[in-house]
Short mmCIF file of C-alpha atoms in Angstrom, two decimals:
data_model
loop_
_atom_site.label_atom_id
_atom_site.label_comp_id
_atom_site.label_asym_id
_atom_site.label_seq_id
_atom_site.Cartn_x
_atom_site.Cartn_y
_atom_site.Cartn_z
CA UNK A 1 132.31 50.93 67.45
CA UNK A 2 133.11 50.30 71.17
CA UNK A 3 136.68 51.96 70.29
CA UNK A 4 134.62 55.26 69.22
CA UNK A 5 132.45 55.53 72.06
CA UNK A 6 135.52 54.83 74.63
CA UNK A 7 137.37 58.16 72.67
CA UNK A 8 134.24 59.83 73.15
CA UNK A 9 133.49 59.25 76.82
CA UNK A 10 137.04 59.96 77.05
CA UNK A 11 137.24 63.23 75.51
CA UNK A 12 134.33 64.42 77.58
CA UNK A 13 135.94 63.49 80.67
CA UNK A 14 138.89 65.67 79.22
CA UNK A 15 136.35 68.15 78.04
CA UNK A 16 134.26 68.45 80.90
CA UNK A 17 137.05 69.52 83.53
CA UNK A 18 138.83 71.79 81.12
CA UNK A 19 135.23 73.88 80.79
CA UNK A 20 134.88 73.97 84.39
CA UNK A 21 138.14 75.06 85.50
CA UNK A 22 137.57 77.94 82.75
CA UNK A 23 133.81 78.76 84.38
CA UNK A 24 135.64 79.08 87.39
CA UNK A 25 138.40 81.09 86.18
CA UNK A 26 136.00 83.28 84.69
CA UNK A 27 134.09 83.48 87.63
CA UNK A 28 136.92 84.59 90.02
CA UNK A 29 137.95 87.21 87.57
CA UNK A 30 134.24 88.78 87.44
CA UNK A 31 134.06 88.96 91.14
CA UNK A 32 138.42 90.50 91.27
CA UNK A 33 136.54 93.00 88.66
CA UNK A 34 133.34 93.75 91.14
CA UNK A 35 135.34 94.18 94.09
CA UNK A 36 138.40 96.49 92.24
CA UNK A 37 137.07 97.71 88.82
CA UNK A 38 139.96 100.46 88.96
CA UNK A 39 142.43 97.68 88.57
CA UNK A 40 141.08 96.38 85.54
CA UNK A 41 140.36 99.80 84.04
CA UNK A 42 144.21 100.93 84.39
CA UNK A 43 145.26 97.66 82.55
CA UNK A 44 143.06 97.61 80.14
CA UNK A 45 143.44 101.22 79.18
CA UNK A 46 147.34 100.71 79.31
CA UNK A 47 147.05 97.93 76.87
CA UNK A 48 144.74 100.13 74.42
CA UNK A 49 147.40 103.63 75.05
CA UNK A 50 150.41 101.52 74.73
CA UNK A 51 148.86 100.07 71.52
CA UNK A 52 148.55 103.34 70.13
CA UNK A 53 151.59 104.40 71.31
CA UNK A 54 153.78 101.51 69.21
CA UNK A 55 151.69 102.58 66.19
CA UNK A 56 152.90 106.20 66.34
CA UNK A 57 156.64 105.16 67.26
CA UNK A 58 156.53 102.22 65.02
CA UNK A 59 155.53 103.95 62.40
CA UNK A 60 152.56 102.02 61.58
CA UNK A 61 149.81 104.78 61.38
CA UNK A 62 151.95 106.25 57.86
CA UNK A 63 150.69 102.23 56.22
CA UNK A 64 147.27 103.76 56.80
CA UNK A 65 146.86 108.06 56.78
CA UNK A 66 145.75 109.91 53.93
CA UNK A 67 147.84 112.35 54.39
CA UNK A 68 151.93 111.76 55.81
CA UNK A 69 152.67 114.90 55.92
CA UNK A 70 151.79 116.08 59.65
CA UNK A 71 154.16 116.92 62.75
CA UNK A 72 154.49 114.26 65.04
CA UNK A 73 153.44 115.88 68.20
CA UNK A 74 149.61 116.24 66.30
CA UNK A 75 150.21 112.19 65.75
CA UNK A 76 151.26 111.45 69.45
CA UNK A 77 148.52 114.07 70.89
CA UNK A 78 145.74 112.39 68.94
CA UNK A 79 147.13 109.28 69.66
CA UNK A 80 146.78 109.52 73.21
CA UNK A 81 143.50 111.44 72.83
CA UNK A 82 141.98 108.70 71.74
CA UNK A 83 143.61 106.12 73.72
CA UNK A 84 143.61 107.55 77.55
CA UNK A 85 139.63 108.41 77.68
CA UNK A 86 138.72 105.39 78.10
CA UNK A 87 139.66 104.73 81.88
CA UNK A 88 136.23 106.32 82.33
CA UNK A 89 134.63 103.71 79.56
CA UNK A 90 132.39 102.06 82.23
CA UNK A 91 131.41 104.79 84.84
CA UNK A 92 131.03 107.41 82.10
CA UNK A 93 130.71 105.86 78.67
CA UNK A 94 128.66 109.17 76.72
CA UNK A 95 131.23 111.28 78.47
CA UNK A 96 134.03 109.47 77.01
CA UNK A 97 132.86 109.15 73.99
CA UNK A 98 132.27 113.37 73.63
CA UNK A 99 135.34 113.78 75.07
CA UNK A 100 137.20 111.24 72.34
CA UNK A 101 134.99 113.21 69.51
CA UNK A 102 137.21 116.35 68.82
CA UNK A 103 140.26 114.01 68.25
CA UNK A 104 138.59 111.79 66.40
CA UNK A 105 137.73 114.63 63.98
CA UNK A 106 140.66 116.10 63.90
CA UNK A 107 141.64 112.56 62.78
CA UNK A 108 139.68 112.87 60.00
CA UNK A 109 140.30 116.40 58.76
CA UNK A 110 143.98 116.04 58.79
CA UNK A 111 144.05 113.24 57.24
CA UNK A 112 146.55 110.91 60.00
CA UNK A 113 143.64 108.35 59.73
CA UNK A 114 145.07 106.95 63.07
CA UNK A 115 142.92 103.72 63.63
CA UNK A 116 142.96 104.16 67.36
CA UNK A 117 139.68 106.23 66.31
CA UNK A 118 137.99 102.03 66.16
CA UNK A 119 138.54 102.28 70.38
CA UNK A 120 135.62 103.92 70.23
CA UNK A 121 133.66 101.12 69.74
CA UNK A 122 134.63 99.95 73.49
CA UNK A 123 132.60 103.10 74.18
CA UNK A 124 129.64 102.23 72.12
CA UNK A 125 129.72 98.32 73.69
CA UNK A 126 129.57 99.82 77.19
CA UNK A 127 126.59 102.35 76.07
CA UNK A 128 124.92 99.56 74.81
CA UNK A 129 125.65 97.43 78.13
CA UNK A 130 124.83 99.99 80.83
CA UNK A 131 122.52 102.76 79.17
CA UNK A 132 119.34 103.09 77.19
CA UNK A 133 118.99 101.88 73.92
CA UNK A 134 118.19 105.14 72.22
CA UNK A 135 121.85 106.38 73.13
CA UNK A 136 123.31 104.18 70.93
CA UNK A 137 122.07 106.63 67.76
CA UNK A 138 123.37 109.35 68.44
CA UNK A 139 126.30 107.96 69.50
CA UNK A 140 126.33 106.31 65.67
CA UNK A 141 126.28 109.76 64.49
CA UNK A 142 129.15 110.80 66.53
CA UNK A 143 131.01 108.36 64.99
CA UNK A 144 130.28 108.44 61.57
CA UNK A 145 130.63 111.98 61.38
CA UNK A 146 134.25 112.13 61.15
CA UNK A 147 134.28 109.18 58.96
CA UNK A 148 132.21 111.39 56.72
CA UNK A 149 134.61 114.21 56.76
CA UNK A 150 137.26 111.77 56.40
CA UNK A 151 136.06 110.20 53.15
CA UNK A 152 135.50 114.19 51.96
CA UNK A 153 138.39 115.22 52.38
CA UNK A 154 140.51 112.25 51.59
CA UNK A 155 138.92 110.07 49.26
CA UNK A 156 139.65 106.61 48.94
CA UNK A 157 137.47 105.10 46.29
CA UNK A 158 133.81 105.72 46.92
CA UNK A 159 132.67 107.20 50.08
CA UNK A 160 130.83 103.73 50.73
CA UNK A 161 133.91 102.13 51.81
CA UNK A 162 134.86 104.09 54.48
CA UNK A 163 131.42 104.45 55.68
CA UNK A 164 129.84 100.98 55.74
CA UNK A 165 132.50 99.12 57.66
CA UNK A 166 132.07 101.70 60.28
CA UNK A 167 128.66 101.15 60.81
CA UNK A 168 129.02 97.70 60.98
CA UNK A 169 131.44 97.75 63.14
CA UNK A 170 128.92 99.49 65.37
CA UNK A 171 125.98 97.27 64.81
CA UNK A 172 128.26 94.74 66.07
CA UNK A 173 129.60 96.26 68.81
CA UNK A 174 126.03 97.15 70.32
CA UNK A 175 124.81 93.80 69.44
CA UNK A 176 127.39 92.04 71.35
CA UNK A 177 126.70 95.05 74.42
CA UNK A 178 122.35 94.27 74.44
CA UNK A 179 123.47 90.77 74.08
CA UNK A 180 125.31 90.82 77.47
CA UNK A 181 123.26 93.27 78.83
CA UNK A 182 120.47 90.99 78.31
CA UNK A 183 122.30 88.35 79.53
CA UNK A 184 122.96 89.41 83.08
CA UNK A 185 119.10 90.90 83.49
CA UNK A 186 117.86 87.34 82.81
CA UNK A 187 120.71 86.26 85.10
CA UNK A 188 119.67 88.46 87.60
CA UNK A 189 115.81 87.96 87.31
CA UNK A 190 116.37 84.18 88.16
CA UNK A 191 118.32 85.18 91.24
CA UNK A 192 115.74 87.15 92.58
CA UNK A 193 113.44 84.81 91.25
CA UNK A 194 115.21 82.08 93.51
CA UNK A 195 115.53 84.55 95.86
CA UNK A 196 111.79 84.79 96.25
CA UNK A 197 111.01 81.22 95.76
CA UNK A 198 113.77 80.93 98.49
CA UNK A 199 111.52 83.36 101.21
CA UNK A 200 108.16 81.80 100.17
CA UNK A 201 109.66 78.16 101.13
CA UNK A 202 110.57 79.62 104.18
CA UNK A 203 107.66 81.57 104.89
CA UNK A 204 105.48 78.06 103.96
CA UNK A 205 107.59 76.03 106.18
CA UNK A 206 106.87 78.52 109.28
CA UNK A 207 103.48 78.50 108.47
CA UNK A 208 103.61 74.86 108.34
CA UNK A 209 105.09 74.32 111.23
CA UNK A 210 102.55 76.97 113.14
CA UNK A 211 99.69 74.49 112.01
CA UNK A 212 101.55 71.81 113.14
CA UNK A 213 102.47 73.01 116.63
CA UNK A 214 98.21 74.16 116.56
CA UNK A 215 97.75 70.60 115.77
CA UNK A 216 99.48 68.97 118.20
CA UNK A 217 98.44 71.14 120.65
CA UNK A 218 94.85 70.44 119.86
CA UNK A 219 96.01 66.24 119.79
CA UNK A 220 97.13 66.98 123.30
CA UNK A 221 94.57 69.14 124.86
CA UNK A 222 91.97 66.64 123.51
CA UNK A 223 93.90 63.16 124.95
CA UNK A 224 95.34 64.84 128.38
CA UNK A 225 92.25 67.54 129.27
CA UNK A 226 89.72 64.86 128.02
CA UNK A 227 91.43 61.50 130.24
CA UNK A 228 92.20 63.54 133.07
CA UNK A 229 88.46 64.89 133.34
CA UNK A 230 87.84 61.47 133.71
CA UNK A 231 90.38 60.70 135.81
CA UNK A 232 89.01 62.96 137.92
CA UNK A 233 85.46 62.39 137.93
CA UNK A 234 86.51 58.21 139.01
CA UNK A 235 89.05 59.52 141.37
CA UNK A 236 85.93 62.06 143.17
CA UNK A 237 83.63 58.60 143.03
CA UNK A 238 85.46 56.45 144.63
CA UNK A 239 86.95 58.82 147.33
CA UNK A 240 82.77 59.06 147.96
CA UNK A 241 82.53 55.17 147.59
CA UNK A 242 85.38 54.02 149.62
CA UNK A 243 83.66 54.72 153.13
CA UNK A 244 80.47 52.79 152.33
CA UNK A 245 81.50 50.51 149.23
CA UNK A 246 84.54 49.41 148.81
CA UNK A 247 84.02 46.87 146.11
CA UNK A 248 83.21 50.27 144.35
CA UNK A 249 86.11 52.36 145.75
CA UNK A 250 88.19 49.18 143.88
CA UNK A 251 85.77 49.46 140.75
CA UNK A 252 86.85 53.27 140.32
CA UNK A 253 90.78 52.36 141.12
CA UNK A 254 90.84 49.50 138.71
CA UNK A 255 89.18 52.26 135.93
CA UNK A 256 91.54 55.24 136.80
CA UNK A 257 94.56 52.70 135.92
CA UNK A 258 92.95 51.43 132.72
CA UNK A 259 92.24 55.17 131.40
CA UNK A 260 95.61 56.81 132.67
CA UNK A 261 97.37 53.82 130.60
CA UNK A 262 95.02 54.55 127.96
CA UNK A 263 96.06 58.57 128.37
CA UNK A 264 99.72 57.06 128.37
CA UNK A 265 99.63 54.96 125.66
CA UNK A 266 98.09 57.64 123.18
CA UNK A 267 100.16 60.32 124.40
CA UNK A 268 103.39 58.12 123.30
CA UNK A 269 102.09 57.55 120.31
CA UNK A 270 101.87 61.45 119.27
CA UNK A 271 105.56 61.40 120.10
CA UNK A 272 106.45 58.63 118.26
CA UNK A 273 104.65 60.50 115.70
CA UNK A 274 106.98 63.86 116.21
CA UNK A 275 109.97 61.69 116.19
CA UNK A 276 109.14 59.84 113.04
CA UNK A 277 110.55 63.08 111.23
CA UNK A 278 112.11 61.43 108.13
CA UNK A 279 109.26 59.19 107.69
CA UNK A 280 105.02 60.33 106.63
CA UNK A 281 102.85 59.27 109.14
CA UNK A 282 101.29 57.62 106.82
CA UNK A 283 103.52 54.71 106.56
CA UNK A 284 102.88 54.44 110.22
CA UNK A 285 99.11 54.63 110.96
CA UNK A 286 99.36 52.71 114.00
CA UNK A 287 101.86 55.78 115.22
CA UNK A 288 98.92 58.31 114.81
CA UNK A 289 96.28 58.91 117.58
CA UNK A 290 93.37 59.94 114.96
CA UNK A 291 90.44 58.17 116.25
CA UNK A 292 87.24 57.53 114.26
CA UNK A 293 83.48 57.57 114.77
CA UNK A 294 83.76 53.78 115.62
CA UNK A 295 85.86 54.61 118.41
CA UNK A 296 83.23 56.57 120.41
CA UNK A 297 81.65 53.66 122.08
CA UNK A 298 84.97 53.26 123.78
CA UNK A 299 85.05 57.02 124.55
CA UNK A 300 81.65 56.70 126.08
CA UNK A 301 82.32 53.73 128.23
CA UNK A 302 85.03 55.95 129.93
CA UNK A 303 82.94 59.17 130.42
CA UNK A 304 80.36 56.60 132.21
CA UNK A 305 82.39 55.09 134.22
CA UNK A 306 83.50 58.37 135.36
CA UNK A 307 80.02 58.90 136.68
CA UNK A 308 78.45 60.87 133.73
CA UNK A 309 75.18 59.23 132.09
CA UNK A 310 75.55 59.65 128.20
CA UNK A 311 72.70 58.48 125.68
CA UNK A 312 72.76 58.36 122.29
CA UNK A 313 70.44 58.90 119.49
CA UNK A 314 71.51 57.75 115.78
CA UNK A 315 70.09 58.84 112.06
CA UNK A 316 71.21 57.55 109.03
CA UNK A 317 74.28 55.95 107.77
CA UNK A 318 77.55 57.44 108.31
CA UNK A 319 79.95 58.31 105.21
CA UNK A 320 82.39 60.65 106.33
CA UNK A 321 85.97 60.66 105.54
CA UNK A 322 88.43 60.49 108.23
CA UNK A 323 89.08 63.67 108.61
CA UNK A 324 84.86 64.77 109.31
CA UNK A 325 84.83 61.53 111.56
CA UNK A 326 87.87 62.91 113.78
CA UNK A 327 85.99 66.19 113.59
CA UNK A 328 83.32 65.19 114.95
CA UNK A 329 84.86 62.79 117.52
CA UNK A 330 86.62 65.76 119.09
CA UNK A 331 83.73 67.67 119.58
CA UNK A 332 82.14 65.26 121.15
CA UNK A 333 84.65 64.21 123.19
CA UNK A 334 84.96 68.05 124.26
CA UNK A 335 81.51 68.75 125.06
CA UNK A 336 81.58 65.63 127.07
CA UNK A 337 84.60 66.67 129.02
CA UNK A 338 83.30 69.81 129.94
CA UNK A 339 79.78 68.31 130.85
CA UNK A 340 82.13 66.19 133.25
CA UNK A 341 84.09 68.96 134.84
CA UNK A 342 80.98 71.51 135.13
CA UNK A 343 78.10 69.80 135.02
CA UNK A 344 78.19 68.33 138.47
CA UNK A 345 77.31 65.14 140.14
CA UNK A 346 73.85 64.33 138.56
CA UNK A 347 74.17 65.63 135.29
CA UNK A 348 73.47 63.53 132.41
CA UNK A 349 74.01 64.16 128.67
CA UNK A 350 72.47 63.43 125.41
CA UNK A 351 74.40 62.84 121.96
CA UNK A 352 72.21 63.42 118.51
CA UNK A 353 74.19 61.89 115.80
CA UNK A 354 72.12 62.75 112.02
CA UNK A 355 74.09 61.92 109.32
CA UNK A 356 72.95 63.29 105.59
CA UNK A 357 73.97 62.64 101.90
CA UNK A 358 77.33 63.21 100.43
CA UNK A 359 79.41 63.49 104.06
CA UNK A 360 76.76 65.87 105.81
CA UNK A 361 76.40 65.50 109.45
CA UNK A 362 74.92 67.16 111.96
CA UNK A 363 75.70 66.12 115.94
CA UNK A 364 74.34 67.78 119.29
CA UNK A 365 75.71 67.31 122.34
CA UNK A 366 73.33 68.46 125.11
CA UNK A 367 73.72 68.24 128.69
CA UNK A 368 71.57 68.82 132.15
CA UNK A 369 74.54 70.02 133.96
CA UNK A 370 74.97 73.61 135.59
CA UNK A 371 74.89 76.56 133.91
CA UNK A 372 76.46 79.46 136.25
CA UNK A 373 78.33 81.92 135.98
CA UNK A 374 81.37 79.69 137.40
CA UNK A 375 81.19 77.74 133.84
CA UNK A 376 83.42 78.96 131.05
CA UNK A 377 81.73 80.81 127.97
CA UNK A 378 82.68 79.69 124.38
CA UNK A 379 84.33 83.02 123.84
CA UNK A 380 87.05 82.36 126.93
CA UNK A 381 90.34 81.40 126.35
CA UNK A 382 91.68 77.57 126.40
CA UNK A 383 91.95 75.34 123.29
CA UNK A 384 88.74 73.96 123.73
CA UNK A 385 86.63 75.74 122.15
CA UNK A 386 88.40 77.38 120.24
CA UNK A 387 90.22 74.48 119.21
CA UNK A 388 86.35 73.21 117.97
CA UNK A 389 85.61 76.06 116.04
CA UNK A 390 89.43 76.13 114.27
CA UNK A 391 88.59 71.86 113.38
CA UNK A 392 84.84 73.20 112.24
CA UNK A 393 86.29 75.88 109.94
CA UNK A 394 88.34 73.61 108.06
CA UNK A 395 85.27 71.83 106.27
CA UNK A 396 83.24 75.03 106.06
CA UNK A 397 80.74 73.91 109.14
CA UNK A 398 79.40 76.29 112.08
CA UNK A 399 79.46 75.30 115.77
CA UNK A 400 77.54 76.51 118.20
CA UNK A 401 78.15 76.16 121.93
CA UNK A 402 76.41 78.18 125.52
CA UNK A 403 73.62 77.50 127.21
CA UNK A 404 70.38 76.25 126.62
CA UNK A 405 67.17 78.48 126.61
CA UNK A 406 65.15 79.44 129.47
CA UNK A 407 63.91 77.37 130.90
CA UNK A 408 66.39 74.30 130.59
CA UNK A 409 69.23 73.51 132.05
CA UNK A 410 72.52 72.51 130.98
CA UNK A 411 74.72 73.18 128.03
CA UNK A 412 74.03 73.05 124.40
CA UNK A 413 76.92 72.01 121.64
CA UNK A 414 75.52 71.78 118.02
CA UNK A 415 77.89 70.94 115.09
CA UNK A 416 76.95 71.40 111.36
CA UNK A 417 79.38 69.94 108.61
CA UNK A 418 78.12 70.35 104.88
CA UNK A 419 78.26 68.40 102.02
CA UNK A 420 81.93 67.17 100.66
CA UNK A 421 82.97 69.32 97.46
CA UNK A 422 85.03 67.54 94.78
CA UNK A 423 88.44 68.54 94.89
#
């Protein structure tokens, strides 16, 4: 048994190259063929006349007429009329095959019975191949017709045998032509198939990578704008403090270190993330900055020691998934950095957090700070905002952000998320 399957796996090994080496033959001739078709044409036509041509001067044709007694130019010249036509076979194959007709019935009617007169069923594969279908029954006719004449004139048993064969020979002929035919259009659908599937891959993988880049640039407008705003607001206090307190001056140093290492350390982390290329970030969740609701105690204990007076008002459980709770943490996180660049030196701010059923939230961020012309609308440009509304839009919400009414002050930032669907 082991002896058998060694011969086996051996013959395929001999098998195996032997078919590819003849798939690649084949290939290299189909592509010589594409690029010079006239060079095939001439040698194939050359075999077929040269054929024809030993069966005249060899005397073959006399095995096979009806009738013997006809010159030998008629035998040459019908020869060679039904030989040389096809040079055209593939460019012009109804053409040929009316041009091949007369001396095909002539053929017939003199009774030389030349069986050149079967190289019309080249002609009738390449009608099959390259035209439509319908062509193929009046080319039949052609055909037959001086078989008919043939078997009329010069019978040879019953006019059945001459016929039939004939008309197989064409039903095989134009099978093996749709066959092909069909053949290369499946071929060629799957190219273009792969084609397509080709520029859709491409065209996802751009639009992939135009989220991402929108992604990251949110990630880094949201750690840099929001740690620098702070930054700032500390670095303002304790230029104020350093002339009367310095114990606060210190305080505010001391902070400004803490949240630019905090900026620093979350801002290396998003690299690490873009460098982790051949590796999901999810095997590395301590690589990705995606903070959670649990995480905005620490991100109010830096907007208030950066001078701005945040409270906060709680309802209900929350359930979200991550991807609501980081939603919702950057839009607080925004409204609070603008309150601290805008707002000015007394303003305060107010955080209503009311969480619902099934993922609902709802959170308003309101704030006493100035409202003048000087403070940018929600329609200007920046990733702010915008960058809200785009984080908002992915789980169906509405955000609303401007000022409050008459006669409040401040700014006004209201977030609505609904319920989670089932995916």
């Amino acid at each position: 048994m082991e002896d058998v399957t060694e011969d086996q796996a051996t013959q395929e090994r001999t098998t195996e190259p032997l078919t590819e080496h003849l798939q690649r033959i084949s290939r290299r001739v189909r592509a010589f063929d594409r690029r010079h078709p006239l060079v095939w044409d001439l040698h194939l036509t050359g075999f077929w006349v040269t054929a024809a041509l030993i069966d005249y001067y060899g005397g073959g044709w006399l095995n096979v007429a009806r009738d013997r007694d006809n010159p030998g130019w008629l035998v040459l010249t019908l020869s060679l009329g039904l030989s040389v036509p096809l040079l055209l076979r593939r460019t012009h194959p109804r053409a040929v095959l009316l041009v091949i007709a007369p001396f095909a019935l002539v053929n017939a009617w003199t009774g030389i019975a030349l069986q050149a007169f079967l190289l019309q069923l080249l002609v009738v594969y390449h009608i099959a191949l390259r035209r439509r279908t319908h062509h193929l029954w009046w080319a039949t006719a052609l055909i037959t017709t001086p078989v008919s004449v043939l078997a009329a004139r010069h019978p040879q048993g019953t006019p059945d045998k001459d016929i039939v064969p004939v008309l197989m020979s064409i039903a095989v002929a134009a099978a093996i032509g749709i066959t092909v035919r069909t053949r290369r259009d499946h071929t060629k659908a799957l190219e273009d198939r792969a084609r397509r599937l080709e520029i859709e891959r491409d065209q996802q993988a751009q639009l992939a990578a135009a989220a991402e880049r929108a992604r990251i640039a949110r990630e880094m407008h949201d750690i840099i704008g929001h740690n620098l705003s702070v930054i700032t607001g500390l670095a303002d206090g304790g230029q104020y403090a350093a002339a009367k307190s310095p114990e606060r001056a210190a305080q505010a140093l001391q902070a400004i270190g803490t949240t630019s290492r905090q900026a620093l350390g979350e801002l290396r982390r998003l690299l690490d993330v873009l460098r982790e290329e051949d590796h999901p970030t999810e095997a590395h969740p301590e690589l990705t900055p995606q903070p959670t609701l649990t995480d905005l105690d620490q991100l109010l204990d830096g907007v208030r020691a950066a001078g701005l007076r945040v409270r906060t008002t709680i309802h209900g459980t929350p359930s979200l998934s991550p991807g609501r709770q980081l939603t919702v943490y950057r839009v607080i996180q925004e409204a609070l950095t603008n309150a601290l660049k805008h707002g000015g030196p007394a303003t305060t701010a107010h955080i209503h957090l009311s969480y619902e059923e099934k993922g609902a939230v709802t959170a308003t961020v309101t704030d006493t700070g100035s409202t003048a012309p000087g403070r940018p609308a929600p329609t200007t440009g920046g990733r702010g905002l915008p960058g809200m509304r785009e984080r908002t839009s992915l789980y169906g919400g509405t955000l609303e952000a401007g000022p409050r009414p008459h006669p409040e002050q401040g700014w006004r930032v209201h977030l609505h998320l609904p319920e989670e669907t089932p995916q």
